[in-house]
Amino acid sequence: MDHFPEGESALIIPGPEGDLEAVTTGPKSDPDGPGNVTIACHPHSLMGGTMNNKVVHTVARARRDMGHRVIRFNFRGVEKSQGAFANGVGEQEDLLAVIDWVRQVRPDDNIYLSGFSFGSYVAAAGCLRAVKRGDPIRHLLLIAPAVENFAFDILNRFPCPLSVVYGDADEVVSSEAMAQWAGNVQSPKQIYCLSGAGHFFHGRLTEVKSILSNEAGV
């Protein structure tokens, strides 16, 4: 496909290990000139994570309502995406392939990256790889970042503003570890902690959407 579809559309994007299944969402109103594209990364592929995760959907709706185009996609080995799980490394290649597609169809748009849980590692590491190869990233959003499970210790500076959203009752990742990591990042940042919220933000997604909809500078 040589354009970004209007409305909500399913499509296949060429990936490094074969097809990548994706869904695009267009903004309610299309601004003149260059716009913004948010790419959303889903949670752990081997633990039921897909692009249809509720937190990923929440990101997509919030950014759509802000006038962004949004693309969420399944990592390799998930549903119709080809390939096999690659522990976050191959998944970064998948993300870079999606960025390539966005650059092809919307070459002048700003790219925003987001990730939830495992997807936060892919988005964070992928952000640095994208910038290194010459693709600027406007903003990075990490929700419940899996700081205890992946090499976040070397991800301590980003070339764009960072937003982190987590709950202090997270039952999967230590909230203290997330707070410490986020506090140590040497980049412009906004950190949001939802009191009493767990890893999947059950019953709290309206609050998450409100935070994302009111982020300064996004």
mmCIF file of C-alpha atoms in Angstrom, residues 29-121:
data_model
loop_
_atom_site.group_PDB
_atom_site.id
_atom_site.type_symbol
_atom_site.label_atom_id
_atom_site.label_comp_id
_atom_site.label_asym_id
_atom_site.label_seq_id
_atom_site.Cartn_x
_atom_site.Cartn_y
_atom_site.Cartn_z
ATOM 1 C CA SER A 29 -9.860 15.654 11.102
ATOM 2 C CA ASP A 30 -6.879 15.794 8.783
ATOM 3 C CA PRO A 31 -4.603 18.798 9.428
ATOM 4 C CA ASP A 32 -3.063 20.670 6.538
ATOM 5 C CA GLY A 33 0.566 19.965 5.785
ATOM 6 C CA PRO A 34 2.777 17.538 7.748
ATOM 7 C CA GLY A 35 1.080 15.655 10.542
ATOM 8 C CA ASN A 36 1.916 13.186 13.301
ATOM 9 C CA VAL A 37 2.016 9.390 13.265
ATOM 10 C CA THR A 38 1.988 7.294 16.449
ATOM 11 C CA ILE A 39 3.329 3.731 16.250
ATOM 12 C CA ALA A 40 2.112 1.520 19.117
ATOM 13 C CA CYS A 41 3.984 -1.591 20.324
ATOM 14 C CA HIS A 42 2.130 -4.357 22.175
ATOM 15 C CA PRO A 43 3.001 -6.446 25.278
ATOM 16 C CA HIS A 44 4.828 -9.786 25.401
ATOM 17 C CA SER A 45 4.187 -12.000 22.398
ATOM 18 C CA LEU A 46 4.446 -15.263 24.357
ATOM 19 C CA MET A 47 2.060 -14.092 27.064
ATOM 20 C CA GLY A 48 -0.916 -13.246 24.907
ATOM 21 C CA GLY A 49 0.209 -9.790 23.834
ATOM 22 C CA THR A 50 -1.204 -8.517 20.542
ATOM 23 C CA MET A 51 -1.965 -5.219 18.864
ATOM 24 C CA ASN A 52 -5.534 -5.600 20.156
ATOM 25 C CA ASN A 53 -4.473 -5.248 23.792
ATOM 26 C CA LYS A 54 -6.698 -2.781 25.674
ATOM 27 C CA VAL A 55 -3.836 -0.497 26.699
ATOM 28 C CA VAL A 56 -2.595 -0.353 23.097
ATOM 29 C CA HIS A 57 -6.155 0.445 22.001
ATOM 30 C CA THR A 58 -6.275 3.224 24.592
ATOM 31 C CA VAL A 59 -3.100 4.775 23.193
ATOM 32 C CA ALA A 60 -4.534 4.552 19.688
ATOM 33 C CA ARG A 61 -7.799 6.250 20.660
ATOM 34 C CA ALA A 62 -6.092 9.002 22.643
ATOM 35 C CA ARG A 63 -3.668 9.866 19.870
ATOM 36 C CA ARG A 64 -6.348 9.611 17.169
ATOM 37 C CA ASP A 65 -8.441 12.104 19.109
ATOM 38 C CA MET A 66 -5.405 14.424 19.185
ATOM 39 C CA GLY A 67 -5.236 14.367 15.395
ATOM 40 C CA HIS A 68 -2.551 11.703 14.955
ATOM 41 C CA ARG A 69 -2.535 8.911 12.477
ATOM 42 C CA VAL A 70 -1.924 5.683 14.414
ATOM 43 C CA ILE A 71 -0.528 2.317 13.430
ATOM 44 C CA ARG A 72 -0.480 -0.684 15.737
ATOM 45 C CA PHE A 73 0.985 -3.960 14.559
ATOM 46 C CA ASN A 74 1.666 -7.526 15.617
ATOM 47 C CA PHE A 75 5.261 -8.483 16.231
ATOM 48 C CA ARG A 76 6.732 -11.456 14.386
ATOM 49 C CA GLY A 77 5.061 -14.756 15.259
ATOM 50 C CA VAL A 78 1.858 -13.138 16.572
ATOM 51 C CA GLU A 79 -1.393 -13.988 14.785
ATOM 52 C CA LYS A 80 -0.863 -13.260 11.064
ATOM 53 C CA SER A 81 2.635 -11.791 11.416
ATOM 54 C CA GLN A 82 5.286 -14.182 10.127
ATOM 55 C CA GLY A 83 8.448 -15.253 11.922
ATOM 56 C CA ALA A 84 9.138 -16.311 15.500
ATOM 57 C CA PHE A 85 9.583 -14.552 18.844
ATOM 58 C CA ALA A 86 13.050 -12.988 19.105
ATOM 59 C CA ASN A 87 13.255 -11.742 22.722
ATOM 60 C CA GLY A 88 12.799 -8.078 21.857
ATOM 61 C CA VAL A 89 15.725 -7.869 19.438
ATOM 62 C CA GLY A 90 14.020 -9.088 16.275
ATOM 63 C CA GLU A 91 10.940 -7.160 17.339
ATOM 64 C CA GLN A 92 13.000 -3.972 17.112
ATOM 65 C CA GLU A 93 13.644 -4.903 13.479
ATOM 66 C CA ASP A 94 9.886 -5.239 13.025
ATOM 67 C CA LEU A 95 9.405 -1.755 14.458
ATOM 68 C CA LEU A 96 12.053 -0.325 12.143
ATOM 69 C CA ALA A 97 10.227 -1.920 9.195
ATOM 70 C CA VAL A 98 7.024 -0.178 10.293
ATOM 71 C CA ILE A 99 8.921 3.116 10.550
ATOM 72 C CA ASP A 100 10.209 2.501 7.001
ATOM 73 C CA TRP A 101 6.635 2.063 5.791
ATOM 74 C CA VAL A 102 5.502 5.254 7.532
ATOM 75 C CA ARG A 103 8.411 7.168 5.982
ATOM 76 C CA GLN A 104 7.383 5.844 2.588
ATOM 77 C CA VAL A 105 3.731 6.875 2.805
ATOM 78 C CA ARG A 106 4.035 9.961 5.077
ATOM 79 C CA PRO A 107 7.617 11.191 4.526
ATOM 80 C CA ASP A 108 7.129 14.589 6.148
ATOM 81 C CA ASP A 109 5.183 13.506 9.256
ATOM 82 C CA ASN A 110 6.565 13.436 12.792
ATOM 83 C CA ILE A 111 6.888 9.952 14.288
ATOM 84 C CA TYR A 112 5.850 9.214 17.867
ATOM 85 C CA LEU A 113 6.688 5.822 19.404
ATOM 86 C CA SER A 114 4.778 4.132 22.206
ATOM 87 C CA GLY A 115 4.997 0.786 23.941
ATOM 88 C CA PHE A 116 3.289 -1.101 26.727
ATOM 89 C CA SER A 117 5.181 -3.524 28.990
ATOM 90 C CA PHE A 118 7.415 -5.667 26.706
ATOM 91 C CA GLY A 119 6.496 -3.271 23.921
ATOM 92 C CA SER A 120 8.043 -0.457 25.928
ATOM 93 C CA TYR A 121 11.447 -2.117 25.631
#
